Structures are given as C-alpha cells and as structure tokens.
C-alpha cells in the first residue's frame, strides 16, 4: 500500500481522500480550513500541520485546489520537500499554462507528474466513479493509474503535460453550450404550445439527443433525477461552469481558436452568476432564458 499526501480537502478532495483510505492507503492530509481537516480525520486521513509535513514521507502527492495560482504556489512550496521519487498528481481544474508550470516545477525537482482533472462532481467523488483525464508522460501515467483507481470509474490518458486540462475544458465547453441549447428549446416549446414531455420524447430519440437533455434535463418531469426536480440544487454549480467556460475562453484566445458559441455561453453564465445564481445548478439557466424573475 502507498503513502499518499492529499492537499486540498474540500468538497471534492475530502471524499476522494476517503476512498484512498478505504482502499488501504495511508493518507496524510492538509487543508487551510479546520472544519475540512476535522472531516478528513473522521474519514481516516492522518491530518498534518502543513503541506510540507504532509509530503515529507509520501510516495504520491495529490492536490485538489481551487485554481491555477493555488496549485503553482503549493508546488513551489512542496516540490523541494517531497521524497526524490515522489509522483505528483494535480486533479484540480486549472488553466493549461499553470498546469504546464506545475509540471515544470515538479520536473525541476526530479518528480514525475500528471495533470488529472476530473468529471463527475461530488457524487462521483463520493462513489469513487470519477472520470480522470490525464496528461503527462507514459511513465508518469503508468504510476498514476493504480493510485487513481479507487477514486475512478474511468481513467483516460489524453497526452503529454496539460492534455488532461485541455480535455476537461473542451468537454465542459460542449456541456455549457449544449445545456443552453436544450434550455432554449424547452423555452421555445413552452411558447409555441409543445409540452415538455413531448419535446423530451421526440428529442431524446432524435438528432437533438445529448447528455444535457437525457441525463440532466433542465425542466422538471422527464428525467426525475435531474436537478430541475429539486429546485436546481447542485449538482454542478453555475459558478463552476462559468469558471470552466472562462478557462476555455482563455485557452481559445491564447491559441487563436474561434469559439463563438463558447464565448456566448461564457457571457450567459457570467450574467446568470452575476444575478446571484452562482450557487444554483448550471441547468437553472433555463429560468434566466425564460425570463423568470431573477
Ligand atoms: P473546494 O473549495 O471545496 O476545495 C478546495 C480546497 O482547497 C478548500 O478546502 C481550500 O481550503 C483548500 N486550499 C486552498 N488553498 C490551499 C492551500 N494553499 N493549501 C491547502 N489547502 C488549500 O473546491 P472543490 O469543489 O473541492 O473543487 C476543487 C477543484 O476541483 C477545483 O479546481 C474545481 O474546479 C474542481 N472540480 C470541482 C467539481 C465539483 O463538482 N465541486 C467537479 C469537478 C472538478
């Protein structure tokens, strides 16, 4: 069994670390928030005084942090203090530039590294069914794969350093755009006298079929498990969708890629979040598109 340092024990990190403990690993955890440390302790994580203490004896270092600046600053803090052959895995969703910088820092100190952002949300983190999208060398991926397994439903090696983050933002740009498309279709259906169920029955087995419709239907009724049936409690909060769409726009700008619908989706989610709905599930954007009172 492996000794794993886990830094960032928030909504995602805590249940992910708990699954590593359940798989028999020794997990040494650190977070800045005392309540998160207490929850981790309850899950069998050995809580350490700081990030340096957590990584000192670890064979693998996993980070699950809010944004690129946190990952880079934590890597700068710990890379020199970790064991020489420790493997670094960052599962945060961050910009590609910071992801590559994190790889460089790890590499400079002789550590193999993988960017391995996830899809599946807190439900997937708890159930151990996350999809991991990994970027890094073959050697790094080969070492990371068995470590990720207790937290994963699927693990895909997407390419070299940064490719995991690239896959994550491309996927979530599709998701943001498709959710708005599905929501607009339901709003139009309401105005022209077509029931939600009739639109669902046709589109779910026709060319309009997509995950935003058949798994995450933005109106209540047709898919009983979708957030629309619980007043749009997340799920996947609109603020996180805005974060991912903004990362996609940053990448598109720096690479010179034309993503007009991605840009429009980012603007609509910025508007929705700006109206105070950042904590609402991202499918709740149907209310803004319908013109419901903010
Ligand atoms: P969160 O805010 O709940 O957790 C982040 C944790 O990092 C916090 O507990 C914070 O205290 C800790 N932290 C920040 N700086 C630190 C430092 N220097 N040292 C130690 N700990 C530090 O966020 P989350 O929902 O767990 O998301 C984590 C990452 O996963 C984000 O990048 C997010 O975009 C991504 N993600 C989240 C979801 C989701 O549904 N929540 C889904 C997929 C991906």
Coordinates of C-alpha atoms and ligand atoms in Angstrom, one line a residue:
X1 CA 0.0 0.0 0.0
X2 CA 1.1 3.5 -0.7
X3 CA 1.6 6.6 1.4
X4 CA -0.2 9.5 -0.2
X5 CA -0.2 13.2 0.6
X6 CA -3.5 14.8 -0.1
X7 CA -3.6 18.6 -0.2
X8 CA -6.9 20.4 -0.6
X9 CA -9.6 18.5 1.3
X10 CA -12.7 20.5 0.2
X11 CA -16.0 19.3 -1.4
X12 CA -14.1 17.0 -3.8
X13 CA -10.8 16.3 -2.0
X14 CA -12.4 15.0 1.2
X15 CA -14.4 12.2 -0.4
X16 CA -11.6 11.4 -2.8
X17 CA -9.2 11.0 0.1
X18 CA -11.7 8.9 2.0
X19 CA -11.8 6.4 -1.0
X20 CA -8.0 6.2 -0.9
X21 CA -8.2 5.4 2.8
X22 CA -10.9 2.7 2.1
X23 CA -8.5 1.2 -0.5
X24 CA -6.0 0.6 2.3
X25 CA -3.6 3.5 1.6
X26 CA -2.1 5.7 4.3
X27 CA -3.3 9.3 3.5
X28 CA -1.5 12.3 5.0
X29 CA -3.8 15.3 4.5
X30 CA -3.6 19.1 4.7
X31 CA -6.1 21.9 4.1
X32 CA -6.2 25.5 5.3
X33 CA -9.8 25.1 6.7
X34 CA -10.0 23.5 10.2
X35 CA -13.5 22.1 9.5
X36 CA -12.3 20.3 6.4
X37 CA -9.4 18.8 8.4
X38 CA -11.8 17.6 11.0
X39 CA -14.0 15.9 8.4
X40 CA -10.9 14.3 6.8
X41 CA -9.8 13.0 10.2
X42 CA -13.3 11.4 10.6
X43 CA -12.6 9.7 7.2
X44 CA -9.4 8.1 8.4
X45 CA -7.0 10.7 7.0
X46 CA -3.9 11.5 9.1
X47 CA -4.1 15.3 9.4
X48 CA -0.7 17.1 9.2
X49 CA 0.4 20.5 10.4
X50 CA 1.2 21.9 6.9
X51 CA 1.7 20.9 3.3
X52 CA 5.5 20.3 3.8
X53 CA 4.9 17.9 6.7
X54 CA 2.3 16.0 4.5
X55 CA 4.6 15.4 1.6
X56 CA 7.8 14.6 3.5
X57 CA 7.2 10.8 3.7
X58 CA 4.8 10.4 0.8
X59 CA 5.3 8.3 -2.3
X60 CA 2.5 10.2 -4.2
X61 CA 1.3 13.8 -3.8
X62 CA -2.2 14.6 -4.9
X63 CA -3.5 18.2 -5.0
X64 CA -7.2 19.2 -5.3
X65 CA -7.2 23.0 -5.1
X66 CA -9.4 25.9 -6.3
X67 CA -7.4 27.4 -9.2
X68 CA -4.0 27.6 -11.0
X69 CA -2.4 30.1 -8.7
X70 CA -3.0 27.8 -5.7
X71 CA -1.6 24.8 -7.4
X72 CA 1.6 26.7 -8.6
X73 CA 2.2 28.2 -5.2
X74 CA 1.7 24.9 -3.4
X75 CA 4.0 23.1 -5.9
X76 CA 6.6 25.8 -5.3
X77 CA 6.3 25.2 -1.5
X78 CA 6.4 21.4 -1.5
X79 CA 8.4 20.2 -4.6
X80 CA 11.8 20.6 -2.8
X81 CA 10.4 19.0 0.4
X82 CA 9.0 15.8 -1.1
X83 CA 10.8 12.5 -1.4
X84 CA 13.1 12.4 -4.5
X85 CA 11.0 9.9 -6.4
X86 CA 7.6 11.1 -5.4
X87 CA 4.9 11.2 -8.1
X88 CA 2.8 14.4 -8.3
X89 CA -0.8 14.3 -9.4
X90 CA -2.9 17.5 -9.7
X91 CA -6.6 16.8 -10.0
X92 CA -7.8 20.5 -9.7
X93 CA -9.4 22.1 -12.8
X94 CA -6.9 24.8 -13.8
X95 CA -5.7 26.8 -16.8
X96 CA -3.3 25.0 -19.1
X97 CA -0.5 27.5 -18.5
X98 CA -0.5 26.9 -14.8
X99 CA -0.8 23.1 -15.3
X100 CA 2.4 23.2 -17.5
X101 CA 4.1 25.4 -14.9
X102 CA 3.3 22.9 -12.2
X103 CA 4.7 20.1 -14.4
X104 CA 7.9 22.2 -14.8
X105 CA 8.3 22.7 -11.1
X106 CA 7.9 19.0 -10.4
X107 CA 10.3 18.1 -13.2
X108 CA 12.9 20.6 -11.9
X109 CA 12.9 18.7 -8.6
X110 CA 13.1 15.3 -10.2
X111 CA 9.4 14.3 -9.7
X112 CA 7.2 12.6 -12.4
X113 CA 3.9 14.5 -12.7
X114 CA 0.4 14.1 -14.1
X115 CA -2.4 16.7 -14.6
X116 CA -5.5 14.6 -13.9
X117 CA -8.7 16.8 -13.6
X118 CA -12.0 15.0 -13.0
X119 CA -15.5 15.0 -14.2
X120 CA -18.4 13.6 -12.1
X121 CA -18.8 16.1 -9.3
X122 CA -19.1 15.5 -5.6
X123 CA -21.4 12.5 -6.2
X124 CA -18.8 10.8 -8.3
X125 CA -16.1 11.7 -5.8
X126 CA -18.1 10.0 -3.0
X127 CA -19.0 7.0 -5.1
X128 CA -15.4 6.6 -6.4
X129 CA -16.7 6.8 -10.0
X130 CA -14.9 10.0 -11.3
X131 CA -13.6 10.2 -14.8
X132 CA -10.0 11.2 -14.7
X133 CA -8.4 12.9 -17.8
X134 CA -4.7 12.6 -17.5
X135 CA -1.8 14.5 -19.1
X136 CA 1.8 13.5 -18.7
X137 CA 4.5 11.0 -19.9
X138 CA 3.8 7.3 -20.3
X139 CA 5.9 6.6 -17.2
X140 CA 4.1 9.1 -15.1
X141 CA 0.7 7.8 -16.2
X142 CA 1.7 4.2 -15.6
X143 CA 2.5 5.1 -12.0
X144 CA -0.6 7.3 -11.5
X145 CA -3.2 4.9 -12.9
X146 CA -3.3 2.4 -10.0
X147 CA -3.3 5.3 -7.5
X148 CA -6.3 6.9 -9.2
X149 CA -8.3 3.6 -9.5
X150 CA -10.1 3.7 -6.1
X151 CA -11.4 7.1 -7.0
X152 CA -12.3 6.4 -10.6
X153 CA -14.9 5.0 -12.9
X154 CA -12.8 5.7 -15.9
X155 CA -9.2 6.9 -16.5
X156 CA -8.1 8.3 -19.9
X157 CA -4.5 9.1 -20.8
X158 CA -5.1 12.2 -23.1
X159 CA -1.5 13.0 -24.0
X160 CA 1.5 14.9 -22.7
X161 CA 1.6 17.6 -19.9
X162 CA -1.5 19.7 -19.9
X163 CA -3.6 17.4 -22.1
X164 CA -5.8 16.4 -19.2
X165 CA -6.8 20.0 -18.6
X166 CA -7.2 20.6 -22.3
X167 CA -9.7 17.6 -22.4
X168 CA -11.6 18.9 -19.4
X169 CA -12.2 22.4 -20.7
X170 CA -13.1 21.2 -24.2
X171 CA -15.6 18.7 -22.7
X172 CA -17.1 21.3 -20.4
X173 CA -17.4 23.9 -23.2
X174 CA -19.5 21.3 -25.1
X175 CA -21.6 20.8 -21.9
X176 CA -22.2 24.6 -21.3
X177 CA -23.2 25.2 -24.9
X178 CA -25.4 22.1 -25.1
X179 CA -27.2 23.0 -21.8
X180 CA -28.1 26.4 -23.1
X181 CA -29.3 24.8 -26.4
X182 CA -31.5 22.4 -24.6
X183 CA -32.9 25.0 -22.3
X184 CA -33.7 27.4 -25.2
X185 CA -35.5 24.5 -27.0
X186 CA -37.7 24.0 -23.9
X187 CA -38.4 27.7 -23.6
X188 CA -39.4 27.9 -27.2
X189 CA -41.6 24.8 -26.8
X190 CA -43.4 26.4 -23.9
X191 CA -44.2 29.5 -26.1
X192 CA -45.4 27.5 -29.0
X193 CA -47.6 25.1 -27.1
X194 CA -45.5 22.0 -27.0
X195 CA -45.3 20.0 -23.7
X196 CA -42.0 19.3 -22.0
X197 CA -42.7 15.6 -22.2
X198 CA -43.5 15.6 -25.9
X199 CA -40.3 17.5 -26.7
X200 CA -38.3 15.2 -24.5
X201 CA -39.9 12.0 -26.0
X202 CA -39.0 13.2 -29.5
X203 CA -35.6 14.8 -29.0
X204 CA -34.3 12.1 -26.7
X205 CA -34.5 9.6 -29.5
X206 CA -33.8 12.0 -32.4
X207 CA -30.8 14.1 -33.5
X208 CA -31.3 16.6 -30.6
X209 CA -30.2 13.8 -28.2
X210 CA -27.4 14.8 -25.8
X211 CA -26.4 14.4 -22.1
X212 CA -27.8 17.8 -21.2
X213 CA -31.2 16.5 -22.3
X214 CA -31.3 12.9 -21.3
X215 CA -29.3 12.9 -18.0
X216 CA -29.6 16.4 -16.9
X217 CA -32.9 17.7 -18.3
X218 CA -33.2 21.3 -17.3
X219 CA -37.0 21.2 -16.8
X220 CA -38.7 19.1 -14.1
X221 CA -40.5 15.9 -15.1
X222 CA -38.9 13.9 -17.9
X223 CA -35.7 12.9 -16.0
X224 CA -36.7 12.5 -12.3
X225 CA -33.1 12.6 -11.1
X226 CA -32.1 15.9 -12.7
X227 CA -31.6 19.0 -10.5
X228 CA -34.6 20.7 -12.1
X229 CA -36.7 18.3 -9.9
X230 CA -35.1 19.7 -6.7
X231 CA -35.3 23.4 -7.4
X232 CA -31.9 23.4 -9.2
X233 CA -29.9 22.5 -6.1
X234 CA -26.4 21.5 -7.4
X235 CA -25.1 19.1 -8.8
X236 CA -22.7 21.3 -10.7
X237 CA -23.0 24.9 -9.7
X238 CA -23.3 27.7 -12.3
X239 CA -20.2 29.4 -10.8
X240 CA -18.1 26.3 -11.6
X241 CA -19.5 26.1 -15.1
X242 CA -18.5 29.8 -15.5
X243 CA -15.0 29.0 -14.3
X244 CA -14.6 26.2 -16.8
X245 CA -16.0 28.3 -19.7
X246 CA -13.7 31.1 -18.8
X247 CA -10.7 28.7 -18.8
X248 CA -11.8 27.5 -22.3
X249 CA -12.0 31.2 -23.5
X250 CA -8.5 31.9 -22.1
X251 CA -7.2 28.9 -23.9
X252 CA -9.0 29.8 -27.1
X253 CA -7.6 33.4 -27.0
X254 CA -4.0 32.3 -26.5
X255 CA -4.3 29.5 -29.1
X256 CA -6.1 31.7 -31.7
X257 CA -9.1 29.3 -31.9
X258 CA -12.6 30.6 -32.9
X259 CA -15.2 29.5 -30.3
X260 CA -18.1 31.9 -30.8
X261 CA -20.6 29.7 -29.1
X262 CA -18.2 29.1 -26.2
X263 CA -17.8 32.8 -25.8
X264 CA -21.6 33.4 -25.8
X265 CA -22.1 30.6 -23.3
X266 CA -19.4 32.1 -21.0
X267 CA -21.2 35.5 -21.2
X268 CA -24.6 34.0 -20.4
X269 CA -23.2 32.1 -17.4
X270 CA -21.5 35.3 -16.2
X271 CA -24.8 37.1 -16.4
X272 CA -26.6 34.3 -14.6
X273 CA -23.9 34.2 -11.8
X274 CA -23.9 38.0 -11.7
X275 CA -27.6 37.9 -10.9
X276 CA -26.7 36.0 -7.7
X277 CA -27.3 32.4 -9.0
X278 CA -23.7 31.2 -8.9
X279 CA -24.6 28.6 -6.3
X280 CA -27.6 27.3 -8.3
X281 CA -27.1 24.2 -10.6
X282 CA -26.0 25.2 -14.0
X283 CA -29.1 23.8 -15.6
X284 CA -31.1 26.5 -13.7
X285 CA -30.0 28.9 -16.5
X286 CA -33.3 27.9 -18.2
X287 CA -35.0 30.3 -15.7
X288 CA -33.0 33.2 -17.0
X289 CA -33.6 32.3 -20.6
X290 CA -37.3 32.0 -19.9
X291 CA -37.3 35.5 -18.3
X292 CA -38.3 34.2 -14.8
X293 CA -37.9 36.9 -12.1
X294 CA -34.2 37.0 -11.1
Ligands
LIG1 P1 -13.4 23.5 -2.5 O1 -13.2 25.0 -2.5 O2 -14.4 22.8 -1.8 O3 -12.0 22.8 -2.1 C1 -10.7 23.4 -2.3 C2 -9.9 23.3 -1.0 O4 -8.6 23.7 -1.2 C3 -10.5 24.1 0.1 O5 -10.8 23.3 1.2 C4 -9.4 25.1 0.5 O6 -9.3 25.4 1.9 C5 -8.2 24.3 0.0 N1 -7.0 25.1 -0.2 C6 -6.8 26.3 -0.9 N2 -5.6 26.7 -0.8 C7 -4.9 25.8 -0.1 C8 -3.5 25.6 0.3 N3 -2.6 26.6 -0.1 N4 -3.1 24.6 1.0 C9 -4.0 23.6 1.4 N5 -5.4 23.7 1.0 C10 -5.8 24.8 0.3 O7 -13.4 23.1 -4.1 P2 -13.9 21.7 -4.7 O8 -15.3 21.8 -5.1 O9 -13.4 20.6 -3.9 O10 -13.0 21.7 -6.1 C11 -11.7 21.5 -6.1 C12 -11.2 21.5 -7.6 O11 -12.0 20.5 -8.3 C13 -11.5 22.8 -8.3 O12 -10.4 23.1 -9.2 C14 -12.8 22.6 -9.1 O13 -12.9 23.4 -10.2 C15 -12.6 21.1 -9.4 N6 -13.9 20.4 -9.7 C16 -14.9 20.5 -8.8 C17 -16.1 19.8 -9.1 C18 -17.3 20.0 -8.1 O14 -18.4 19.5 -8.5 N7 -17.2 20.6 -6.9 C19 -16.2 18.9 -10.1 C20 -15.1 18.8 -11.0 C21 -13.9 19.5 -10.7

